[in-house]
GROMACS .gro file of C-alpha atoms in nm:
model
  472
    1UNK     CA    1  11.306   9.750   9.226
    2UNK     CA    2  11.093   9.422   9.158
    3UNK     CA    3  10.930   9.384   8.830
    4UNK     CA    4  10.611   9.276   9.006
    5UNK     CA    5  10.429   9.507   9.243
    6UNK     CA    6  10.091   9.424   9.395
    7UNK     CA    7  10.072   9.732   9.568
    8UNK     CA    8  10.264  10.085   9.551
    9UNK     CA    9  10.213  10.310   9.850
   10UNK     CA   10  10.329  10.664   9.802
   11UNK     CA   11  10.480  10.825  10.155
   12UNK     CA   12  10.662  10.657  10.397
   13UNK     CA   13  10.512  10.824  10.716
   14UNK     CA   14  10.295  10.635  10.964
   15UNK     CA   15  10.010  10.617  10.718
   16UNK     CA   16  10.194  10.491  10.447
   17UNK     CA   17  10.391  10.218  10.654
   18UNK     CA   18  10.095  10.113  10.829
   19UNK     CA   19   9.940  10.057  10.496
   20UNK     CA   20  10.214   9.909  10.359
   21UNK     CA   21  10.300   9.659  10.654
   22UNK     CA   22   9.924   9.562  10.677
   23UNK     CA   23   9.922   9.467  10.308
   24UNK     CA   24  10.235   9.271  10.330
   25UNK     CA   25  10.129   9.082  10.599
   26UNK     CA   26   9.817   8.957  10.368
   27UNK     CA   27  10.072   8.829  10.112
   28UNK     CA   28  10.074   9.130   9.875
   29UNK     CA   29  10.434   9.259   9.709
   30UNK     CA   30  10.460   9.577   9.818
   31UNK     CA   31  10.693   9.891   9.748
   32UNK     CA   32  10.669  10.213   9.907
   33UNK     CA   33  10.784  10.530   9.716
   34UNK     CA   34  10.932  10.791   9.970
   35UNK     CA   35  11.053  11.124   9.825
   36UNK     CA   36  11.282  11.204  10.087
   37UNK     CA   37  11.632  11.058  10.037
   38UNK     CA   38  11.784  11.063  10.354
   39UNK     CA   39  11.804  10.762  10.601
   40UNK     CA   40  11.588  10.960  10.850
   41UNK     CA   41  11.378  11.125  10.583
   42UNK     CA   42  11.182  11.422  10.733
   43UNK     CA   43  10.824  11.424  10.775
   44UNK     CA   44  10.562  11.506  11.008
   45UNK     CA   45  10.530  11.153  11.181
   46UNK     CA   46  10.925  11.168  11.222
   47UNK     CA   47  10.855  11.516  11.407
   48UNK     CA   48  10.580  11.397  11.614
   49UNK     CA   49  10.544  11.439  11.993
   50UNK     CA   50  10.383  11.093  11.959
   51UNK     CA   51  10.035  11.147  12.145
   52UNK     CA   52   9.792  10.877  11.988
   53UNK     CA   53   9.445  11.052  12.062
   54UNK     CA   54   9.120  11.102  11.929
   55UNK     CA   55   8.950  11.453  11.985
   56UNK     CA   56   9.233  11.499  12.239
   57UNK     CA   57   9.141  11.242  12.452
   58UNK     CA   58   9.191  10.840  12.499
   59UNK     CA   59   9.124  10.681  12.149
   60UNK     CA   60   9.123  10.319  12.319
   61UNK     CA   61   8.812  10.413  12.530
   62UNK     CA   62   8.459  10.289  12.477
   63UNK     CA   63   8.413  10.325  12.091
   64UNK     CA   64   8.061  10.490  12.151
   65UNK     CA   65   8.198  10.765  12.412
   66UNK     CA   66   8.491  10.832  12.175
   67UNK     CA   67   8.246  10.882  11.888
   68UNK     CA   68   8.048  11.107  12.062
   69UNK     CA   69   8.366  11.288  12.189
   70UNK     CA   70   8.455  11.326  11.833
   71UNK     CA   71   8.142  11.451  11.723
   72UNK     CA   72   8.135  11.725  11.992
   73UNK     CA   73   8.511  11.798  11.901
   74UNK     CA   74   8.421  11.880  11.535
   75UNK     CA   75   8.078  12.018  11.617
   76UNK     CA   76   7.895  11.738  11.417
   77UNK     CA   77   8.042  11.856  11.098
   78UNK     CA   78   8.263  11.534  11.054
   79UNK     CA   79   8.183  11.293  10.802
   80UNK     CA   80   7.961  11.010  11.004
   81UNK     CA   81   8.103  10.726  10.822
   82UNK     CA   82   8.461  10.851  10.852
   83UNK     CA   83   8.423  10.921  11.216
   84UNK     CA   84   8.275  10.547  11.272
   85UNK     CA   85   8.514  10.392  11.106
   86UNK     CA   86   8.795  10.578  11.319
   87UNK     CA   87   8.678  10.515  11.644
   88UNK     CA   88   8.549  10.164  11.575
   89UNK     CA   89   8.922  10.040  11.474
   90UNK     CA   90   9.123  10.276  11.712
   91UNK     CA   91   9.186  10.026  11.995
   92UNK     CA   92   9.259   9.757  11.730
   93UNK     CA   93   9.501   9.977  11.553
   94UNK     CA   94   9.711  10.039  11.883
   95UNK     CA   95   9.712   9.685  11.973
   96UNK     CA   96   9.838   9.603  11.595
   97UNK     CA   97  10.108   9.914  11.647
   98UNK     CA   98  10.215   9.707  11.989
   99UNK     CA   99  10.252   9.385  11.761
  100UNK     CA  100  10.484   9.573  11.526
  101UNK     CA  101  10.707   9.641  11.799
  102UNK     CA  102  10.595  10.016  11.891
  103UNK     CA  103  10.632  10.092  12.237
  104UNK     CA  104  10.369  10.333  12.413
  105UNK     CA  105  10.377  10.458  12.752
  106UNK     CA  106  10.112  10.681  12.966
  107UNK     CA  107  10.280  11.008  12.963
  108UNK     CA  108  10.035  11.204  13.157
  109UNK     CA  109   9.710  11.192  13.369
  110UNK     CA  110   9.455  11.251  13.113
  111UNK     CA  111   9.321  11.079  12.784
  112UNK     CA  112   9.535  11.284  12.578
  113UNK     CA  113   9.873  11.143  12.703
  114UNK     CA  114   9.708  10.785  12.771
  115UNK     CA  115   9.870  10.631  12.454
  116UNK     CA  116  10.226  10.822  12.383
  117UNK     CA  117  10.500  10.672  12.194
  118UNK     CA  118  10.832  10.588  12.380
  119UNK     CA  119  11.067  10.759  12.419
  120UNK     CA  120  10.822  11.058  12.464
  121UNK     CA  121  10.863  11.343  12.237
  122UNK     CA  122  10.696  11.636  12.409
  123UNK     CA  123  10.963  11.746  12.696
  124UNK     CA  124  11.126  12.063  12.615
  125UNK     CA  125  11.086  12.364  12.414
  126UNK     CA  126  11.224  12.378  12.062
  127UNK     CA  127  11.259  12.101  11.813
  128UNK     CA  128  11.403  11.805  11.938
  129UNK     CA  129  11.293  11.473  11.746
  130UNK     CA  130  11.635  11.240  11.705
  131UNK     CA  131  11.594  10.902  11.873
  132UNK     CA  132  11.258  10.954  12.028
  133UNK     CA  133  10.877  10.942  11.948
  134UNK     CA  134  10.829  10.929  11.594
  135UNK     CA  135  11.192  10.857  11.488
  136UNK     CA  136  11.183  10.526  11.688
  137UNK     CA  137  10.839  10.460  11.569
  138UNK     CA  138  10.940  10.499  11.161
  139UNK     CA  139  11.265  10.326  11.217
  140UNK     CA  140  11.064  10.028  11.396
  141UNK     CA  141  10.809   9.993  11.100
  142UNK     CA  142  11.047  10.038  10.839
  143UNK     CA  143  11.218   9.713  10.967
  144UNK     CA  144  10.923   9.516  11.022
  145UNK     CA  145  10.831   9.623  10.631
  146UNK     CA  146  11.175   9.489  10.541
  147UNK     CA  147  11.136   9.173  10.736
  148UNK     CA  148  10.814   9.086  10.540
  149UNK     CA  149  10.980   9.128  10.217
  150UNK     CA  150  10.843   9.506  10.129
  151UNK     CA  151  11.075   9.724   9.942
  152UNK     CA  152  11.096  10.113  10.080
  153UNK     CA  153  11.283  10.334   9.808
  154UNK     CA  154  11.396  10.673   9.983
  155UNK     CA  155  11.468  10.965   9.675
  156UNK     CA  156  11.138  10.827   9.497
  157UNK     CA  157  10.922  11.110   9.390
  158UNK     CA  158  10.606  11.009   9.270
  159UNK     CA  159  10.425  11.253   9.036
  160UNK     CA  160  10.145  11.081   8.855
  161UNK     CA  161   9.923  10.781   8.843
  162UNK     CA  162   9.896  10.539   8.543
  163UNK     CA  163   9.536  10.491   8.446
  164UNK     CA  164   9.441  10.206   8.226
  165UNK     CA  165   9.028  10.172   8.130
  166UNK     CA  166   8.943  10.392   8.423
  167UNK     CA  167   9.152  10.221   8.687
  168UNK     CA  168   9.479  10.298   8.858
  169UNK     CA  169   9.765  10.081   8.735
  170UNK     CA  170  10.060  10.201   8.897
  171UNK     CA  171  10.257  10.533   8.947
  172UNK     CA  172  10.522  10.728   8.764
  173UNK     CA  173  10.814  10.856   8.972
  174UNK     CA  174  11.143  11.008   8.954
  175UNK     CA  175  11.411  10.811   9.123
  176UNK     CA  176  11.748  10.939   9.135
  177UNK     CA  177  11.654  11.186   8.864
  178UNK     CA  178  11.523  10.926   8.626
  179UNK     CA  179  11.184  10.902   8.531
  180UNK     CA  180  11.042  10.537   8.606
  181UNK     CA  181  10.710  10.378   8.538
  182UNK     CA  182  10.604  10.123   8.825
  183UNK     CA  183  10.318   9.932   8.715
  184UNK     CA  184  10.111   9.782   9.005
  185UNK     CA  185   9.747   9.639   9.060
  186UNK     CA  186   9.684   9.904   9.309
  187UNK     CA  187   9.809  10.222   9.463
  188UNK     CA  188   9.790  10.409   9.843
  189UNK     CA  189   9.840  10.757   9.849
  190UNK     CA  190   9.988  10.864  10.189
  191UNK     CA  191  10.237  11.145  10.157
  192UNK     CA  192  10.065  11.390  10.385
  193UNK     CA  193   9.899  11.743  10.334
  194UNK     CA  194   9.990  12.023  10.130
  195UNK     CA  195  10.107  12.252  10.397
  196UNK     CA  196  10.449  12.318  10.258
  197UNK     CA  197  10.309  12.403   9.920
  198UNK     CA  198  10.257  12.781   9.899
  199UNK     CA  199  10.051  12.762   9.572
  200UNK     CA  200   9.804  12.554   9.744
  201UNK     CA  201   9.864  12.700  10.060
  202UNK     CA  202   9.713  13.045   9.920
  203UNK     CA  203   9.463  12.877   9.705
  204UNK     CA  204   9.277  12.710   9.995
  205UNK     CA  205   9.420  12.859  10.389
  206UNK     CA  206   9.577  13.214  10.352
  207UNK     CA  207   9.638  13.504  10.148
  208UNK     CA  208   9.979  13.524  10.274
  209UNK     CA  209  10.111  13.184  10.335
  210UNK     CA  210  10.464  13.310  10.351
  211UNK     CA  211  10.356  13.478  10.687
  212UNK     CA  212  10.258  13.162  10.837
  213UNK     CA  213  10.502  12.943  11.072
  214UNK     CA  214  10.594  12.605  10.894
  215UNK     CA  215  10.534  12.411  11.201
  216UNK     CA  216  10.594  12.081  11.031
  217UNK     CA  217  10.872  11.878  10.863
  218UNK     CA  218  10.809  12.066  10.526
  219UNK     CA  219  10.775  11.742  10.343
  220UNK     CA  220  10.355  11.794  10.285
  221UNK     CA  221  10.371  11.928   9.940
  222UNK     CA  222  10.057  11.789   9.798
  223UNK     CA  223  10.184  11.542   9.565
  224UNK     CA  224   9.940  11.267   9.636
  225UNK     CA  225   9.658  11.518   9.626
  226UNK     CA  226   9.737  11.668   9.281
  227UNK     CA  227   9.801  11.300   9.164
  228UNK     CA  228   9.446  11.185   9.287
  229UNK     CA  229   9.263  11.520   9.137
  230UNK     CA  230   9.410  11.457   8.804
  231UNK     CA  231   9.283  11.124   8.814
  232UNK     CA  232   8.917  11.222   8.903
  233UNK     CA  233   8.925  11.229   9.265
  234UNK     CA  234   8.715  11.473   9.454
  235UNK     CA  235   8.845  11.686   9.723
  236UNK     CA  236   8.701  11.767  10.077
  237UNK     CA  237   8.743  12.041  10.336
  238UNK     CA  238   9.043  12.189  10.184
  239UNK     CA  239   9.011  12.515  10.409
  240UNK     CA  240   9.142  12.422  10.743
  241UNK     CA  241   9.440  12.308  10.901
  242UNK     CA  242   9.577  12.183  11.252
  243UNK     CA  243   9.840  12.368  11.407
  244UNK     CA  244   9.882  12.613  11.727
  245UNK     CA  245   9.930  12.970  11.813
  246UNK     CA  246  10.282  13.027  11.823
  247UNK     CA  247  10.517  13.314  11.956
  248UNK     CA  248  10.597  13.534  11.618
  249UNK     CA  249  10.966  13.515  11.669
  250UNK     CA  250  10.943  13.139  11.597
  251UNK     CA  251  10.896  13.270  11.233
  252UNK     CA  252  11.282  13.307  11.241
  253UNK     CA  253  11.404  13.140  11.553
  254UNK     CA  254  11.366  12.776  11.601
  255UNK     CA  255  11.371  12.803  11.975
  256UNK     CA  256  11.042  12.882  11.998
  257UNK     CA  257  10.872  12.569  11.810
  258UNK     CA  258  10.701  12.341  11.807
  259UNK     CA  259  10.657  12.430  12.172
  260UNK     CA  260  10.550  12.643  12.370
  261UNK     CA  261  10.237  12.694  12.249
  262UNK     CA  262  10.045  13.015  12.338
  263UNK     CA  263   9.676  12.884  12.303
  264UNK     CA  264   9.595  12.871  12.667
  265UNK     CA  265   9.661  13.248  12.680
  266UNK     CA  266   9.438  13.318  12.375
  267UNK     CA  267   9.152  13.101  12.506
  268UNK     CA  268   9.123  13.284  12.828
  269UNK     CA  269   9.193  13.620  12.723
  270UNK     CA  270   9.142  13.816  12.394
  271UNK     CA  271   9.322  13.808  12.032
  272UNK     CA  272   9.338  14.117  11.815
  273UNK     CA  273   9.463  14.181  11.489
  274UNK     CA  274   9.716  14.460  11.384
  275UNK     CA  275   9.423  14.711  11.396
  276UNK     CA  276   9.343  14.626  11.778
  277UNK     CA  277   9.025  14.468  11.697
  278UNK     CA  278   8.922  14.109  11.779
  279UNK     CA  279   8.825  13.892  11.481
  280UNK     CA  280   8.733  13.562  11.615
  281UNK     CA  281   8.545  13.363  11.869
  282UNK     CA  282   8.857  13.271  12.132
  283UNK     CA  283   8.618  13.032  12.314
  284UNK     CA  284   8.645  12.799  12.013
  285UNK     CA  285   8.997  12.667  12.095
  286UNK     CA  286   9.363  12.726  11.981
  287UNK     CA  287   9.305  12.511  11.636
  288UNK     CA  288   9.052  12.729  11.538
  289UNK     CA  289   9.191  13.065  11.647
  290UNK     CA  290   9.511  12.972  11.444
  291UNK     CA  291   9.310  12.907  11.161
  292UNK     CA  292   9.166  13.263  11.210
  293UNK     CA  293   9.486  13.443  11.238
  294UNK     CA  294   9.585  13.236  10.913
  295UNK     CA  295   9.337  13.429  10.726
  296UNK     CA  296   9.384  13.777  10.833
  297UNK     CA  297   9.528  14.022  10.517
  298UNK     CA  298   9.845  14.014  10.776
  299UNK     CA  299   9.905  13.670  10.968
  300UNK     CA  300  10.184  13.814  11.118
  301UNK     CA  301  10.030  14.110  11.293
  302UNK     CA  302   9.813  13.942  11.557
  303UNK     CA  303   9.853  13.982  11.945
  304UNK     CA  304   9.734  13.817  12.244
  305UNK     CA  305   9.625  14.074  12.523
  306UNK     CA  306   9.583  13.946  12.879
  307UNK     CA  307   9.665  14.037  13.240
  308UNK     CA  308   9.874  13.886  13.541
  309UNK     CA  309   9.576  13.686  13.665
  310UNK     CA  310   9.544  13.496  13.314
  311UNK     CA  311   9.929  13.485  13.298
  312UNK     CA  312   9.947  13.309  13.640
  313UNK     CA  313   9.625  13.085  13.576
  314UNK     CA  314   9.563  12.954  13.218
  315UNK     CA  315   9.894  13.076  13.112
  316UNK     CA  316  10.021  12.760  13.297
  317UNK     CA  317   9.789  12.520  13.163
  318UNK     CA  318   9.877  12.252  12.876
  319UNK     CA  319  10.165  12.095  12.744
  320UNK     CA  320  10.501  12.306  12.790
  321UNK     CA  321  10.248  12.626  12.843
  322UNK     CA  322  10.361  12.983  12.781
  323UNK     CA  323  10.422  13.025  13.152
  324UNK     CA  324  10.688  12.965  13.229
  325UNK     CA  325  10.846  12.792  12.892
  326UNK     CA  326  10.812  13.112  12.683
  327UNK     CA  327  11.037  13.302  12.906
  328UNK     CA  328  11.247  13.022  12.977
  329UNK     CA  329  11.341  12.984  12.588
  330UNK     CA  330  11.436  13.355  12.563
  331UNK     CA  331  11.085  13.502  12.487
  332UNK     CA  332  10.933  13.821  12.637
  333UNK     CA  333  10.616  13.991  12.738
  334UNK     CA  334  10.514  14.323  12.646
  335UNK     CA  335  10.379  14.503  12.976
  336UNK     CA  336  10.254  14.815  13.065
  337UNK     CA  337  10.073  14.968  13.343
  338UNK     CA  338   9.780  15.110  13.143
  339UNK     CA  339   9.588  15.008  12.821
  340UNK     CA  340   9.732  15.345  12.662
  341UNK     CA  341  10.087  15.246  12.743
  342UNK     CA  342  10.022  14.918  12.616
  343UNK     CA  343   9.912  14.997  12.290
  344UNK     CA  344  10.219  15.252  12.249
  345UNK     CA  345  10.445  14.964  12.331
  346UNK     CA  346  10.297  14.713  12.071
  347UNK     CA  347  10.217  14.961  11.824
  348UNK     CA  348   9.835  14.893  11.803
  349UNK     CA  349   9.585  15.190  11.754
  350UNK     CA  350   9.540  15.312  12.128
  351UNK     CA  351   9.146  15.411  12.082
  352UNK     CA  352   9.079  15.089  11.920
  353UNK     CA  353   9.248  14.872  12.177
  354UNK     CA  354   9.089  15.063  12.447
  355UNK     CA  355   8.744  15.012  12.308
  356UNK     CA  356   8.789  14.658  12.244
  357UNK     CA  357   8.888  14.587  12.588
  358UNK     CA  358   8.618  14.796  12.704
  359UNK     CA  359   8.358  14.624  12.504
  360UNK     CA  360   8.503  14.260  12.609
  361UNK     CA  361   8.514  14.330  12.972
  362UNK     CA  362   8.144  14.502  12.978
  363UNK     CA  363   8.025  14.164  12.808
  364UNK     CA  364   8.204  13.956  13.066
  365UNK     CA  365   8.075  14.171  13.361
  366UNK     CA  366   7.701  14.151  13.225
  367UNK     CA  367   7.765  13.768  13.201
  368UNK     CA  368   7.665  13.779  12.816
  369UNK     CA  369   8.013  13.721  12.648
  370UNK     CA  370   7.818  13.607  12.343
  371UNK     CA  371   7.706  13.928  12.276
  372UNK     CA  372   8.078  14.017  12.186
  373UNK     CA  373   8.091  13.733  11.991
  374UNK     CA  374   8.265  13.488  12.246
  375UNK     CA  375   8.117  13.164  12.345
  376UNK     CA  376   8.215  13.025  12.691
  377UNK     CA  377   8.080  12.686  12.677
  378UNK     CA  378   8.450  12.503  12.608
  379UNK     CA  379   8.719  12.802  12.773
  380UNK     CA  380   8.591  13.046  13.027
  381UNK     CA  381   8.655  13.410  12.922
  382UNK     CA  382   8.862  13.618  13.157
  383UNK     CA  383   8.825  13.972  13.241
  384UNK     CA  384   9.133  14.207  13.181
  385UNK     CA  385   9.102  14.454  13.443
  386UNK     CA  386   9.399  14.490  13.656
  387UNK     CA  387   9.755  14.611  13.576
  388UNK     CA  388  10.016  14.511  13.491
  389UNK     CA  389   9.874  14.441  13.112
  390UNK     CA  390  10.060  14.202  12.911
  391UNK     CA  391  10.103  14.146  12.518
  392UNK     CA  392  10.253  13.896  12.311
  393UNK     CA  393  10.294  13.885  11.962
  394UNK     CA  394  10.193  13.569  11.772
  395UNK     CA  395  10.199  13.389  11.469
  396UNK     CA  396   9.978  13.089  11.304
  397UNK     CA  397  10.153  12.738  11.307
  398UNK     CA  398  10.072  12.509  11.076
  399UNK     CA  399  10.133  12.127  11.152
  400UNK     CA  400   9.929  11.974  10.845
  401UNK     CA  401   9.617  12.062  10.642
  402UNK     CA  402   9.309  11.873  10.728
  403UNK     CA  403   9.130  11.865  10.401
  404UNK     CA  404   9.226  11.665  10.089
  405UNK     CA  405   9.141  11.354   9.897
  406UNK     CA  406   8.767  11.220   9.935
  407UNK     CA  407   8.768  10.878  10.085
  408UNK     CA  408   8.522  10.629  10.200
  409UNK     CA  409   8.519  10.408  10.541
  410UNK     CA  410   8.737  10.182  10.361
  411UNK     CA  411   8.995  10.427  10.264
  412UNK     CA  412   8.876  10.392   9.877
  413UNK     CA  413   8.927  10.716   9.697
  414UNK     CA  414   8.598  10.874   9.578
  415UNK     CA  415   8.526  11.051   9.248
  416UNK     CA  416   8.311  11.354   9.200
  417UNK     CA  417   7.997  11.127   9.185
  418UNK     CA  418   8.100  10.967   9.527
  419UNK     CA  419   8.219  10.644   9.357
  420UNK     CA  420   8.523  10.450   9.422
  421UNK     CA  421   8.816  10.498   9.164
  422UNK     CA  422   8.930  10.131   9.105
  423UNK     CA  423   9.275  10.051   9.242
  424UNK     CA  424   9.336  10.401   9.443
  425UNK     CA  425   9.330  10.399   9.804
  426UNK     CA  426   9.457  10.692  10.035
  427UNK     CA  427   9.514  10.769  10.396
  428UNK     CA  428   9.631  10.985  10.667
  429UNK     CA  429   9.676  11.384  10.610
  430UNK     CA  430   9.661  11.366  10.252
  431UNK     CA  431   9.260  11.295  10.293
  432UNK     CA  432   8.983  11.500  10.394
  433UNK     CA  433   8.637  11.473  10.558
  434UNK     CA  434   8.702  11.364  10.897
  435UNK     CA  435   8.843  11.705  11.029
  436UNK     CA  436   8.795  12.081  10.962
  437UNK     CA  437   8.456  12.219  10.909
  438UNK     CA  438   8.358  12.595  11.015
  439UNK     CA  439   8.506  12.565  11.346
  440UNK     CA  440   8.823  12.371  11.255
  441UNK     CA  441   8.742  12.065  11.434
  442UNK     CA  442   9.043  11.856  11.521
  443UNK     CA  443   9.055  11.473  11.568
  444UNK     CA  444   9.432  11.401  11.589
  445UNK     CA  445   9.685  11.322  11.322
  446UNK     CA  446   9.855  11.036  11.431
  447UNK     CA  447   9.510  10.827  11.499
  448UNK     CA  448   9.391  10.927  11.167
  449UNK     CA  449   9.716  10.833  10.985
  450UNK     CA  450   9.724  10.466  11.171
  451UNK     CA  451   9.373  10.391  11.163
  452UNK     CA  452   9.306  10.463  10.775
  453UNK     CA  453   9.667  10.344  10.700
  454UNK     CA  454   9.591  10.014  10.837
  455UNK     CA  455   9.219   9.994  10.696
  456UNK     CA  456   9.381  10.112  10.359
  457UNK     CA  457   9.605   9.818  10.366
  458UNK     CA  458   9.343   9.559  10.446
  459UNK     CA  459   9.113   9.688  10.194
  460UNK     CA  460   9.354   9.708   9.913
  461UNK     CA  461   9.503   9.332   9.982
  462UNK     CA  462   9.099   9.214  10.019
  463UNK     CA  463   9.013   9.397   9.703
  464UNK     CA  464   9.295   9.238   9.505
  465UNK     CA  465   9.217   8.920   9.634
  466UNK     CA  466   8.851   8.909   9.535
  467UNK     CA  467   8.973   9.037   9.179
  468UNK     CA  468   9.205   8.734   9.156
  469UNK     CA  469   8.920   8.479   9.271
  470UNK     CA  470   8.687   8.620   9.005
  471UNK     CA  471   8.923   8.587   8.746
  472UNK     CA  472   8.991   8.190   8.852
   0.00000   0.00000   0.00000
């Protein structure tokens, strides 16, 4: 490792590599520390299906429209400055990635799939990442960093920031089992969320994180978050995550994750806990429902209830939907001719389930689903009236946590008073403020990582250049 480091980047996913490459383009000596030791180290950026979007739509569209769409998707709870920075820089970030050698294709007719990594990753049920989408992207970016003179050290686990006179001056890491101090003029934290750390998950997300499906690479352990917090950084929006509703057997069977997802069944039908009662507004979407499942005392006890009309209608919607992919993967529906028989087959309390269904259907028939706490603006509630009745056991699949280190629009890490911590920047899923809120609004993990990684690299380079100019 070189003795002189202008910038140390913690994490070699999309956010970290974007920051490192952009800073190297501006002439900085850059070192990236990646905890994973393998050549193809695992992280969410490698597992990704490769859909670059903002709020499930085209991130390269008119910035004003993209911003409005993001505000709608997050119910106005996104940080305005971060949202503006994301949408303002989205198109140029895609163009920049193309210049690094990243290939995009149009993988579908909608905005969600307009900018998809090639080769595409979302093609079949189960987990298949080798040689596709994110795997190719990370290999391409790693090669680009090397050509620019940047260093990528695998098996290098950062654990502490070096502080001098209130400014960040490097990182302490464990490399090959040896503790090493790595001085640097600035640090970018970009090691992902905390979804794989059970202590933090229990603290912020779920009373029983061991009953959640880790729909992720298992690499996001919150190291950067802890380092930043110890250096005085503020944290934001820690109680929400991005994920999807999964078949419960995915907890023990890789055939069923990351796809198919069961969101479209849940947003048309109803979701009940182990007591046969509704516990959330299904009309707020799959990401929100998944978060509410995680908050249950028993997150592995929930079910989706629906009928044949839902199965044949909304059940066929979205990417690799439940119908037919759940059955093709080896899953099954619990089916009965009557509601009491369905309760018996699922083990749900018969009286409670019957009452829940009766109340739900009555509210829909009266044109007042809101009376039962069911919004209808985004997803139409379907009545569940005609046999056969179906149920499917579900689990909350966690992809990445939405909250984290507080940053400003320039990717500078902020302290508790809202002031930048000198020499410290952050990007990607280790940061908070853009997503989450009371309704778990989702902006998009790849867009967040790429845009703010790019910004972090640019800001770090500009800040160091300005510092040198002042000394001259």
